[in-house]
Short mmCIF file of C-alpha atoms in Angstrom, two decimals:
data_model
loop_
_atom_site.label_atom_id
_atom_site.label_comp_id
_atom_site.label_asym_id
_atom_site.label_seq_id
_atom_site.Cartn_x
_atom_site.Cartn_y
_atom_site.Cartn_z
CA MET A 715 6.08 27.94 17.01
CA ARG A 716 9.86 27.61 17.06
CA ALA A 717 9.54 24.52 19.23
CA VAL A 718 7.07 23.06 16.75
CA ARG A 719 9.48 23.60 13.87
CA LEU A 720 12.16 21.84 15.83
CA LEU A 721 9.93 18.85 16.54
CA PRO A 722 11.55 16.49 13.99
CA LEU A 723 15.00 17.43 15.25
CA LEU A 724 13.93 16.91 18.87
CA ALA A 725 12.43 13.52 17.99
CA LEU A 726 15.58 12.35 16.27
CA THR A 727 17.72 13.67 19.13
CA GLY A 728 15.55 11.72 21.56
CA LEU A 729 16.00 8.59 19.47
CA VAL A 730 19.78 8.99 19.54
CA LEU A 731 19.76 9.59 23.30
CA VAL A 732 17.68 6.49 23.88
CA ALA A 733 19.90 4.52 21.51
CA ALA A 734 23.22 5.57 23.06
CA PRO A 735 23.05 3.42 26.20
CA ALA A 736 22.07 0.38 24.15
CA ALA A 737 24.95 0.97 21.75
CA THR A 738 27.46 0.86 24.57
CA ARG A 739 25.88 -2.21 26.12
CA PRO A 740 28.20 -5.21 25.89
CA ALA A 741 27.22 -8.02 23.53
CA ALA A 742 25.24 -10.88 24.98
CA ALA A 743 27.44 -13.41 26.66
CA GLN A 744 27.98 -16.46 24.49
CA ALA A 745 27.31 -18.91 27.29
CA GLY A 746 26.82 -21.80 24.91
CA GLU A 747 23.60 -23.32 23.88
CA GLU A 748 21.00 -20.57 24.28
CA ALA A 749 20.47 -18.21 21.35
CA ARG A 750 17.71 -15.97 20.09
CA ILE A 751 16.17 -15.31 16.73
CA VAL A 752 14.82 -11.80 16.28
CA ASP A 753 13.30 -10.03 13.27
CA PHE A 754 15.66 -10.14 11.15
CA ASP A 755 18.78 -11.30 12.89
CA PHE A 756 20.34 -13.94 15.08
CA ALA A 757 21.48 -12.99 18.56
CA PRO A 758 24.29 -13.64 18.99
CA ARG A 759 25.38 -13.93 15.39
CA ARG A 760 28.47 -15.86 16.38
CA LEU A 761 28.24 -18.74 18.76
CA THR A 762 30.93 -21.17 19.85
CA VAL A 763 29.98 -24.47 21.44
CA GLU A 764 31.63 -27.77 22.23
CA ALA A 765 30.83 -30.83 20.13
CA GLY A 766 27.72 -32.56 21.41
CA THR A 767 26.17 -29.36 22.72
CA THR A 768 22.52 -28.76 22.00
CA VAL A 769 21.90 -25.28 20.66
CA THR A 770 18.43 -23.94 21.40
CA TRP A 771 17.13 -21.06 19.30
CA THR A 772 14.17 -19.12 20.67
CA ASN A 773 12.28 -16.99 18.19
CA THR A 774 11.54 -13.74 20.02
CA GLY A 775 10.52 -11.96 16.83
CA GLN A 776 7.11 -11.56 15.26
CA ARG A 777 7.79 -13.61 12.14
CA PRO A 778 8.60 -17.27 11.60
CA HIS A 779 12.29 -17.88 10.92
CA THR A 780 14.63 -20.82 10.48
CA ALA A 781 18.19 -21.56 11.46
CA THR A 782 19.49 -23.52 8.51
CA ASP A 783 22.99 -24.74 7.74
CA ARG A 784 24.22 -23.31 4.45
CA GLY A 785 25.75 -26.73 3.86
CA GLY A 786 22.43 -28.46 4.35
CA THR A 787 23.23 -30.54 7.43
CA PHE A 788 20.61 -29.03 9.71
CA ASP A 789 17.43 -27.06 9.37
CA THR A 790 15.16 -26.12 12.23
CA LYS A 791 12.19 -25.70 9.88
CA PRO A 792 10.20 -22.49 10.39
CA VAL A 793 10.13 -21.61 14.07
CA ALA A 794 6.96 -19.74 15.02
CA PRO A 795 7.22 -16.57 17.13
CA GLY A 796 7.73 -17.58 20.75
CA ALA A 797 8.68 -21.16 19.88
CA LYS A 798 12.04 -22.90 20.21
CA ALA A 799 14.06 -25.29 18.09
CA GLU A 800 17.04 -27.40 19.06
CA VAL A 801 19.97 -28.71 17.08
CA THR A 802 22.74 -30.94 18.43
CA LEU A 803 25.99 -30.91 16.49
CA SER A 804 28.63 -33.55 16.97
CA THR A 805 30.94 -32.73 14.07
CA PRO A 806 33.52 -30.02 14.87
CA GLY A 807 33.93 -27.19 12.40
CA THR A 808 32.45 -23.88 11.36
CA TYR A 809 28.83 -23.71 10.29
CA PHE A 810 27.56 -20.76 8.27
CA TYR A 811 23.85 -20.75 8.89
CA PHE A 812 20.99 -18.55 7.76
CA CYS A 813 17.25 -18.10 7.78
CA ARG A 814 15.93 -19.58 4.57
CA ILE A 815 12.91 -17.26 4.76
CA ASN A 816 15.11 -14.13 5.00
CA PRO A 817 18.39 -15.36 3.51
CA ALA A 818 19.82 -11.94 2.65
CA LYS A 819 19.43 -10.44 6.10
CA MET A 820 19.79 -13.26 8.56
CA ASN A 821 23.15 -14.97 8.69
CA GLY A 822 25.10 -16.41 11.61
CA VAL A 823 28.20 -18.43 12.32
CA LEU A 824 28.25 -21.42 14.63
CA THR A 825 31.64 -22.81 15.62
CA VAL A 826 31.70 -26.32 17.02
CA GLU A 827 34.92 -27.11 18.85
CA PRO A 828 36.13 -30.66 19.46
CA GLY A 829 35.12 -32.17 22.76
CA ALA A 830 37.18 -34.41 25.00
CA ASP A 831 36.95 -37.33 22.60
CA GLU A 832 38.85 -37.51 19.33
CA PRO A 833 36.36 -36.43 16.63
CA ARG A 834 35.45 -39.08 14.09
CA ALA A 835 34.37 -36.44 11.60
CA VAL A 836 35.46 -32.88 10.92
CA ARG A 837 33.65 -30.31 8.84
CA VAL A 838 35.31 -28.33 6.06
CA GLN A 839 33.39 -25.52 4.38
CA ALA A 840 33.82 -24.56 0.74
CA VAL A 841 33.27 -20.81 0.77
CA ASP A 842 32.85 -18.41 -2.14
CA PRO A 843 31.42 -14.94 -2.82
CA GLY A 844 28.07 -16.53 -3.74
CA PHE A 845 25.58 -15.41 -1.16
CA THR A 846 27.82 -14.52 1.79
CA GLY A 847 30.15 -12.15 -0.09
CA ASP A 848 33.18 -14.07 1.14
CA LYS A 849 36.26 -14.95 -0.93
CA LEU A 850 37.05 -18.33 -2.45
CA ARG A 851 38.57 -20.50 0.26
CA PHE A 852 38.35 -23.65 2.32
CA ASP A 853 37.43 -23.14 5.94
CA PRO A 854 39.66 -24.24 7.59
CA PRO A 855 42.46 -24.46 5.00
CA GLU A 856 44.69 -26.53 7.28
CA LEU A 857 43.64 -29.54 9.33
CA ALA A 858 45.25 -32.19 11.46
CA VAL A 859 43.17 -35.32 12.02
CA ALA A 860 43.58 -38.90 13.11
CA ALA A 861 43.50 -41.67 10.51
CA GLY A 862 39.95 -42.89 9.98
CA THR A 863 38.45 -39.43 10.36
CA THR A 864 35.77 -38.39 7.89
CA LEU A 865 35.90 -34.96 6.30
CA LEU A 866 32.38 -33.63 5.88
CA VAL A 867 32.70 -31.11 3.07
CA ALA A 868 29.86 -28.56 2.99
CA ASN A 869 29.33 -26.23 0.06
CA VAL A 870 28.11 -23.05 1.73
CA GLY A 871 28.58 -20.83 -1.32
CA GLY A 872 26.92 -20.26 -4.65
CA LYS A 873 29.29 -22.15 -6.97
CA PRO A 874 30.13 -25.82 -7.36
CA HIS A 875 33.22 -27.03 -5.52
CA SER A 876 35.15 -30.18 -4.77
CA LEU A 877 37.73 -31.21 -2.23
CA THR A 878 40.28 -33.21 -4.17
CA ALA A 879 43.69 -34.46 -3.04
CA ASP A 880 46.53 -33.21 -5.23
CA ASP A 881 47.80 -36.80 -5.48
CA GLY A 882 44.31 -38.11 -6.21
CA SER A 883 44.08 -40.20 -3.03
CA PHE A 884 40.68 -38.79 -2.17
CA ASP A 885 38.02 -36.74 -3.91
CA THR A 886 34.51 -35.69 -2.96
CA GLY A 887 33.51 -35.11 -6.55
CA ILE A 888 31.62 -31.95 -7.39
CA VAL A 889 29.49 -30.73 -4.50
CA ASP A 890 26.63 -28.64 -5.80
CA PRO A 891 25.78 -25.24 -4.31
CA GLY A 892 22.34 -24.27 -3.13
CA ALA A 893 19.93 -23.24 -5.85
CA GLU A 894 19.92 -19.68 -7.19
CA GLY A 895 23.57 -19.04 -6.47
CA GLY A 896 23.41 -19.93 -2.81
CA ARG A 897 19.95 -18.52 -2.12
CA PHE A 898 19.08 -21.95 -0.78
CA ALA A 899 21.11 -24.36 1.35
CA GLY A 900 23.90 -26.16 -0.47
CA ARG A 901 24.98 -29.77 -0.44
CA SER A 902 27.59 -31.70 1.45
CA ALA A 903 29.76 -34.73 0.74
CA SER A 904 32.22 -36.77 2.74
CA VAL A 905 35.53 -38.58 2.39
CA THR A 906 37.20 -40.75 5.01
CA LEU A 907 40.98 -40.44 5.41
CA ARG A 908 42.57 -43.78 6.26
CA GLN A 909 46.18 -43.30 5.26
CA ALA A 910 48.65 -41.34 7.40
CA GLY A 911 50.59 -38.53 5.77
CA THR A 912 50.32 -34.94 4.66
CA PHE A 913 47.95 -34.33 1.80
CA ARG A 914 47.52 -31.13 -0.10
CA PHE A 915 44.10 -30.65 -1.56
CA HIS A 916 42.34 -28.24 -3.91
CA CYS A 917 39.01 -27.51 -5.53
CA GLU A 918 38.80 -28.90 -9.04
CA VAL A 919 36.64 -25.96 -10.11
CA HIS A 920 38.80 -23.23 -8.52
CA PRO A 921 42.26 -24.85 -8.24
CA ALA A 922 44.19 -21.58 -8.05
CA ALA A 923 42.22 -19.94 -5.26
CA MET A 924 41.03 -22.85 -3.15
CA LYS A 925 43.80 -24.90 -1.61
CA GLY A 926 44.47 -26.56 1.69
CA VAL A 927 46.41 -29.22 3.47
CA VAL A 928 45.40 -32.01 5.84
CA THR A 929 47.79 -33.90 8.07
CA VAL A 930 46.63 -37.40 8.93
CA THR A 931 48.32 -39.11 11.88
CA GLY A 932 48.21 -42.70 13.16
CA GLU A 933 46.76 -45.70 11.37
CA ALA A 934 43.15 -46.41 10.62
CA ALA A 935 41.58 -49.48 12.16
CA SER A 936 41.75 -52.47 9.86
CA GLY A 937 38.71 -53.20 7.80
CA GLY A 938 38.15 -49.61 6.81
CA ALA A 939 34.71 -49.29 8.37
CA PRO A 940 33.06 -45.96 7.80
CA ALA A 941 33.29 -43.47 10.63
CA GLN A 942 29.59 -43.73 11.30
CA ALA A 943 26.75 -45.19 9.36
CA SER A 944 24.00 -42.91 8.23
CA ALA A 945 21.30 -42.47 10.84
CA GLY A 946 18.71 -41.95 8.15
CA PRO A 947 15.98 -44.52 7.49
CA PRO A 948 16.38 -46.54 4.28
CA GLU A 949 12.89 -45.50 3.23
CA VAL A 950 10.34 -42.88 4.12
CA ASP A 951 6.63 -42.53 3.43
CA VAL A 952 5.29 -39.15 2.35
CA GLY A 953 1.57 -38.61 1.98
CA ALA A 954 -0.04 -35.93 -0.13
CA VAL A 955 -3.36 -34.63 1.18
CA ASP A 956 -5.47 -31.65 0.12
CA PHE A 957 -3.30 -29.48 0.33
CA ALA A 958 -0.20 -30.41 2.27
CA PHE A 959 2.51 -33.03 2.50
CA GLU A 960 2.54 -35.31 5.52
CA PRO A 961 5.23 -35.00 6.70
CA ASP A 962 6.42 -31.82 5.07
CA ASN A 963 9.95 -32.48 6.36
CA ALA A 964 11.22 -35.99 5.80
CA SER A 965 14.61 -37.63 6.33
CA VAL A 966 16.03 -40.56 4.42
CA ALA A 967 19.43 -42.16 3.92
CA ALA A 968 21.36 -41.33 0.77
CA GLY A 969 19.97 -43.44 -2.05
CA GLY A 970 16.98 -44.47 0.07
CA LYS A 971 13.41 -44.90 -1.07
CA VAL A 972 10.79 -42.18 -0.88
CA LYS A 973 7.30 -43.68 -1.12
CA VAL A 974 4.66 -41.15 -2.07
CA THR A 975 0.94 -41.78 -1.69
CA ASN A 976 -1.84 -39.43 -2.73
CA ASN A 977 -4.28 -39.53 0.19
CA GLY A 978 -6.25 -36.55 -1.05
CA GLN A 979 -9.13 -36.01 -3.41
CA ALA A 980 -7.19 -33.91 -5.91
CA PRO A 981 -4.28 -34.94 -8.16
CA HIS A 982 -0.84 -34.18 -6.71
CA THR A 983 2.83 -34.63 -7.50
CA LEU A 984 5.98 -34.70 -5.43
CA THR A 985 8.55 -32.81 -7.46
CA LEU A 986 12.02 -31.95 -6.18
CA ASP A 987 13.16 -28.43 -7.04
CA ASP A 988 16.88 -28.92 -7.59
CA VAL A 989 17.22 -32.45 -8.96
CA ASP A 990 15.38 -34.29 -11.65
CA LEU A 991 13.04 -36.31 -9.46
CA ASP A 992 9.30 -36.22 -9.99
CA THR A 993 6.48 -38.65 -9.33
CA GLY A 994 4.42 -37.18 -12.13
CA ASN A 995 0.71 -36.69 -11.60
CA LEU A 996 -0.70 -39.02 -8.96
CA ALA A 997 -4.44 -39.62 -9.05
CA PRO A 998 -6.25 -39.89 -5.70
CA GLY A 999 -5.20 -43.14 -4.03
CA ALA A 1000 -2.23 -43.69 -6.34
CA ASN A 1001 1.35 -44.05 -5.16
CA ALA A 1002 4.86 -43.81 -6.55
CA GLU A 1003 8.41 -44.46 -5.41
CA LEU A 1004 11.44 -42.22 -5.85
CA THR A 1005 15.09 -42.94 -5.13
CA ALA A 1006 16.64 -40.24 -2.95
CA PRO A 1007 19.78 -38.48 -4.24
CA ASP A 1008 23.15 -39.93 -3.25
CA ALA A 1009 24.53 -36.58 -2.13
CA PRO A 1010 23.59 -35.64 1.44
CA GLY A 1011 21.85 -32.33 1.83
CA SER A 1012 18.47 -30.63 1.98
CA TYR A 1013 16.22 -30.87 -1.06
CA SER A 1014 13.07 -28.81 -1.28
CA TYR A 1015 10.07 -30.36 -2.94
CA ARG A 1016 6.63 -29.21 -3.99
CA CYS A 1017 3.46 -30.35 -5.65
CA ALA A 1018 3.63 -29.14 -9.23
CA VAL A 1019 -0.17 -28.80 -9.26
CA HIS A 1020 -0.37 -26.78 -6.01
CA PRO A 1021 3.13 -25.30 -5.67
CA ALA A 1022 2.09 -22.36 -3.52
CA ARG A 1023 0.56 -24.43 -0.75
CA MET A 1024 2.27 -27.80 -0.90
CA ARG A 1025 5.96 -27.64 -0.13
CA GLY A 1026 8.42 -29.62 1.93
CA VAL A 1027 12.05 -30.44 2.53
CA LEU A 1028 13.66 -33.85 2.05
CA VAL A 1029 16.83 -34.23 4.10
CA VAL A 1030 19.19 -36.81 2.66
CA LEU A 1031 21.47 -37.97 5.45
CA GLY A 1032 25.04 -39.01 4.92
CA ARG A 1033 27.68 -40.10 7.38
CA ASP A 1034 27.87 -37.96 10.50
CA THR A 1035 25.04 -35.83 9.28
CA GLU A 1036 22.66 -34.77 11.97
CA ASP A 1037 19.00 -35.38 11.28
CA PRO A 1038 17.29 -32.00 11.61
CA ASN A 1039 13.88 -33.61 11.65
CA ALA A 1040 14.81 -35.79 14.59
CA GLN A 1041 15.87 -32.65 16.45
CA ALA A 1042 12.80 -30.76 15.38
CA ALA A 1043 10.65 -33.49 16.84
CA ALA A 1044 11.50 -32.23 20.33
CA PRO A 1045 8.46 -30.57 21.86
CA PRO A 1046 8.62 -26.85 21.16
CA ALA A 1047 7.90 -24.26 23.79
CA ALA A 1048 4.43 -22.84 23.99
CA PRO A 1049 3.97 -20.20 21.30
CA ALA A 1050 3.16 -16.61 22.00
CA ALA A 1051 -0.39 -15.68 22.86
CA PRO A 1052 -2.47 -16.61 19.86
CA ALA A 1053 -4.28 -14.12 17.71
CA SER A 1054 -7.96 -14.46 17.19
CA GLY A 1055 -7.33 -16.48 14.08
CA GLY A 1056 -4.42 -18.75 14.93
CA GLY A 1057 -1.32 -19.53 16.95
CA GLY A 1058 1.76 -17.38 16.87
CA GLY A 1059 0.00 -14.31 15.57
CA PRO A 1060 -0.04 -10.85 17.07
CA SER A 1061 -1.86 -10.42 20.34
CA GLY A 1062 -5.51 -9.43 20.37
CA GLY A 1063 -4.56 -6.03 21.80
CA VAL A 1064 -2.32 -5.25 18.86
CA THR A 1065 -4.93 -6.39 16.37
CA ALA A 1066 -7.59 -4.27 18.04
CA PHE A 1067 -5.29 -1.24 18.14
CA VAL A 1068 -4.28 -1.36 14.49
CA LEU A 1069 -7.83 -2.00 13.34
CA ALA A 1070 -9.13 0.86 15.47
CA ALA A 1071 -6.42 3.13 14.05
CA ALA A 1072 -7.42 2.11 10.53
CA VAL A 1073 -11.10 2.77 11.18
CA ILE A 1074 -10.31 6.19 12.66
CA ALA A 1075 -8.00 7.00 9.76
CA ALA A 1076 -10.55 5.93 7.18
CA PHE A 1077 -13.30 7.88 8.94
CA LEU A 1078 -11.34 11.13 9.31
CA GLY A 1079 -9.64 10.90 5.93
CA GLY A 1080 -12.85 9.88 4.25
CA ILE A 1081 -14.64 12.99 5.55
CA GLY A 1082 -11.74 15.20 4.47
CA VAL A 1083 -11.39 13.78 0.98
CA SER A 1084 -15.17 13.80 0.52
CA ALA A 1085 -15.30 17.45 1.59
CA PHE A 1086 -12.71 18.41 -1.00
CA ALA A 1087 -14.41 16.36 -3.69
CA LEU A 1088 -17.86 17.79 -2.92
CA ARG A 1089 -16.55 21.36 -2.83
CA ARG A 1090 -14.87 20.82 -6.17
CA ARG A 1091 -18.12 19.55 -7.65
CA ALA A 1092 -20.04 22.50 -6.20
CA ALA A 1093 -17.50 24.96 -7.61
CA THR A 1094 -17.79 23.47 -11.05
CA MET B 1252 27.45 -1.07 15.31
CA ASP B 1253 24.69 -2.87 13.44
CA VAL B 1254 21.63 -0.65 13.26
CA VAL B 1255 19.13 -3.49 12.88
CA GLU B 1256 20.64 -5.17 15.94
CA LEU B 1257 20.43 -1.87 17.82
CA LEU B 1258 16.79 -1.35 16.86
CA ASN B 1259 15.97 -4.89 17.89
CA ASP B 1260 17.70 -4.30 21.22
CA LEU B 1261 15.76 -1.08 21.69
CA THR B 1262 12.48 -2.79 21.03
CA GLY B 1263 13.27 -5.97 22.94
CA GLY B 1264 13.27 -7.99 19.74
CA GLN B 1265 9.86 -6.56 18.79
CA LEU B 1266 10.95 -4.26 15.96
CA LEU B 1267 8.23 -5.42 13.59
CA LEU B 1268 5.55 -4.99 16.24
CA TRP B 1269 6.66 -1.41 16.86
CA LYS B 1270 6.65 -0.68 13.15
CA VAL B 1271 3.12 -2.04 12.91
CA LEU B 1272 1.93 0.17 15.76
CA LEU B 1273 3.70 3.28 14.43
CA THR B 1274 2.38 2.69 10.90
CA SER B 1275 -1.14 2.54 12.30
CA VAL B 1276 -0.60 5.78 14.22
CA ILE B 1277 0.79 7.42 11.07
CA PHE B 1278 -2.25 6.27 9.11
CA ALA B 1279 -4.61 7.75 11.70
CA CYS B 1280 -2.62 11.00 11.71
CA ALA B 1281 -2.82 11.13 7.91
CA GLY B 1282 -6.60 10.85 8.12
CA LEU B 1283 -6.69 13.68 10.64
CA GLN B 1284 -4.50 15.77 8.34
CA VAL B 1285 -6.98 15.61 5.47
CA LEU B 1286 -9.87 16.41 7.79
CA LEU B 1287 -8.05 19.43 9.24
CA ALA B 1288 -7.07 20.61 5.76
CA ALA B 1289 -10.69 20.39 4.65
CA ARG B 1290 -11.59 22.50 7.67
CA PHE B 1291 -9.16 25.35 7.05
CA TYR B 1292 -9.91 25.30 3.33
CA GLU B 1293 -13.49 25.75 4.53
CA ALA B 1294 -14.64 22.77 2.56
CA SER B 1295 -15.97 21.25 5.78
CA THR B 1296 -17.32 22.42 9.11
CA VAL B 1297 -15.88 19.39 10.89
CA PRO B 1298 -14.18 19.53 13.34
CA PRO B 1299 -15.95 22.51 14.93
CA ILE B 1300 -12.83 24.64 15.48
CA SER B 1301 -11.62 27.86 13.89
CA THR B 1302 -9.74 27.69 10.61
CA GLY B 1303 -6.70 29.16 12.36
CA ALA B 1304 -6.72 26.43 14.99
CA ALA B 1305 -7.21 23.82 12.28
CA SER B 1306 -4.24 25.22 10.37
CA ARG B 1307 -1.96 25.20 13.42
CA THR B 1308 -3.01 21.68 14.39
CA HIS B 1309 -2.50 20.56 10.78
CA ARG B 1310 1.09 21.81 10.84
CA LEU B 1311 1.87 20.26 14.21
CA ASN B 1312 0.26 16.95 13.29
CA GLY B 1313 2.01 17.02 9.91
CA LYS B 1314 5.44 17.37 11.49
CA LEU B 1315 4.68 14.53 13.88
CA THR B 1316 3.44 12.34 11.01
CA VAL B 1317 6.45 13.03 8.80
CA THR B 1318 8.87 12.40 11.67
CA LEU B 1319 7.28 9.06 12.49
CA ALA B 1320 7.13 8.16 8.78
CA VAL B 1321 10.83 8.89 8.38
CA VAL B 1322 11.69 6.75 11.41
CA VAL B 1323 9.63 3.81 10.13
CA ALA B 1324 10.93 4.23 6.57
CA LEU B 1325 14.54 4.25 7.75
CA SER B 1326 14.01 1.10 9.80
CA CYS B 1327 12.56 -0.50 6.66
CA LEU B 1328 15.42 0.64 4.44
CA ILE B 1329 18.15 -0.66 6.74
CA GLY B 1330 16.23 -3.80 7.60
CA PRO B 1331 14.29 -5.98 5.23
CA ALA B 1332 14.04 -3.55 2.29
CA GLY B 1333 14.96 -4.79 -1.14
CA PRO B 1334 12.90 -7.82 -2.12
CA THR B 1335 10.47 -7.34 -4.99
CA SER B 1336 8.63 -10.57 -4.30
CA PRO B 1337 5.95 -11.32 -3.32
CA THR B 1338 3.87 -8.65 -5.04
CA ARG B 1339 2.69 -7.27 -1.70
CA VAL B 1340 6.28 -6.36 -0.78
CA LEU B 1341 6.88 -4.78 -4.18
CA LEU B 1342 3.71 -2.69 -3.86
CA HIS B 1343 4.68 -1.69 -0.32
CA SER B 1344 8.04 -0.42 -1.61
CA VAL B 1345 6.36 1.47 -4.45
CA PHE B 1346 3.86 3.16 -2.14
CA GLY B 1347 6.58 3.89 0.41
CA SER B 1348 8.56 5.71 -2.27
CA LEU B 1349 5.44 7.45 -3.57
CA VAL B 1350 4.72 8.97 -0.15
CA PHE B 1351 8.02 10.80 -0.14
CA ALA B 1352 7.56 11.85 -3.77
CA LEU B 1353 4.18 13.36 -2.85
CA LEU B 1354 5.70 15.04 0.22
CA ALA B 1355 8.36 16.58 -2.04
CA ALA B 1356 5.61 17.81 -4.38
CA LYS B 1357 3.73 19.28 -1.43
CA TYR B 1358 6.74 21.15 -0.09
CA THR B 1359 7.51 22.39 -3.59
CA ALA B 1360 3.98 23.74 -3.89
CA LEU B 1361 4.18 25.35 -0.45
CA LYS B 1362 7.64 26.89 -0.63
CA LEU B 1363 8.75 27.20 -4.24
CA ARG B 1364 5.73 27.24 -6.53
CA PRO B 1365 2.84 29.05 -4.81
CA ALA B 1366 0.89 28.81 -8.05
CA TRP B 1367 0.66 25.08 -7.52
CA GLY B 1368 -1.29 25.74 -4.32
CA ARG B 1369 -4.56 24.79 -5.99
CA TYR B 1370 -3.29 21.24 -6.26
CA LEU B 1371 -2.55 20.94 -2.56
CA PRO B 1372 -5.91 19.34 -1.64
CA TRP B 1373 -5.33 16.66 -4.24
CA ILE B 1374 -1.74 16.09 -3.19
CA GLY B 1375 -2.90 15.82 0.44
CA SER B 1376 -5.68 13.44 -0.49
CA GLY B 1377 -3.16 11.41 -2.49
CA LEU B 1378 -0.88 11.28 0.51
CA PHE B 1379 -3.67 9.96 2.69
CA LEU B 1380 -4.61 7.30 0.15
CA THR B 1381 -0.96 6.30 -0.24
CA PHE B 1382 -0.60 5.95 3.52
CA ALA B 1383 -3.72 3.78 3.39
CA ALA B 1384 -2.08 1.61 0.72
CA ILE B 1385 1.09 1.31 2.79
CA TRP B 1386 -0.96 0.25 5.79
CA ALA B 1387 -2.87 -2.28 3.70
CA THR B 1388 0.32 -3.81 2.27
CA SER B 1389 2.06 -4.15 5.63
CA VAL B 1390 -0.08 -3.99 8.76
CA ALA B 1391 -3.06 -5.73 7.22
CA ASP B 1392 -0.80 -8.58 6.15
CA TYR B 1393 0.78 -8.67 9.60
CA VAL B 1394 -2.51 -9.11 11.44
CA THR B 1395 -3.94 -11.61 8.99
CA ALA B 1396 -0.85 -13.57 7.92
CA ARG B 1397 -0.91 -16.25 10.60
#
């Protein structure tokens, strides 16, 4: 009986013994582009790659997850268990990314280092305690770039920020954070530095805490052409059917046109969550046109009539902003063995086991509870 | 050391799958507990074993069930615990807390307040039903979600 009393202790001891070798195991080598998504983490959490590298995330968990830039420049969309998603990043800098389905638990850091060529754009993150618990700062606070380089300023926190030169020579304007204090991906903005010199900059909203300096060398090419034109299409068609958007992830250039057509039998709307853009009710067959926001970033949208089932993300592309939907179009790997009802679900063996366990539990427990209840009735 | 990372390493990235399987085992064990209790309270003749054997098996099975429940509950608390939305997750948290409240009541009745012994069948039945609710708000969603 003593051994029985010690059972919980023995079980916990066994768990610790099994865990010990794993705890001393070295972290996975950060070879570059291969990474895993597990329930509820990224492995590795920190990844350093060279500009132009394609990062492939494989979801080895049992739930769909995303790898989404907190600054809104890439979003894998939900990756089903067993599937893969790829993102190619050409702009050097640090990327705080997260799973927008499990934003509190799943956070990672992707560092993109410059390649052999001089970068035409560099990323600067505006960080605050918002959702990551960090302190107010620019990341990095000091930069050295060639004239003509574009600074892509990503708000990865929960408060509004700007990147404004102390002498007023450049200013991103206010860059909005993600909705709900950083619960969702934030926005990004860009400025192109053409004049050589050393420029101190600050955040107009937090001038005391957020400061930095950028050193610009050389001379920009005459004509002042932008570093790179937006790769986004000037217009995009989004269809509303019963009950989904087609596509549910669309990309468009900043200020581009979003043409919405109701191809279903029920009334629908396309309503953006974070900005005041709404088609209003569209009768079956009707269409409407919206003008995309000027600020690059990811904007979630929904049908106000069927908000639970009809949702999507509109990616507004700016300069040097990767198109996550173009990356997501790459053929994903075959998903895990499908469940009886659909792809990506648990295997049939698991389903059978848990259902059998439930039937056994209900049968045994039902007899027991019934016996008590019947005895009680007989006693009374 | 990150515990969630460790647990994911231990389970080959299949932490949720293991929790689903263990929760199902716990649910089955909880059903067996009520049946065994009914036997040694002589409210039932099933299973056809002596009341002494039923009592010993009940204790052994109870320790196994509680140990597994603690392991699963800890992995929930250090992992995805916290959200109160959607309602299913909120209910799962409520039932998960209720299980340990009922266990505390049971141990109190057993060790500290023998006079409460007459409530033990109802506390045990409540435990079984709460385990059923936990299963329904987690495993059932897991196998039907996608």
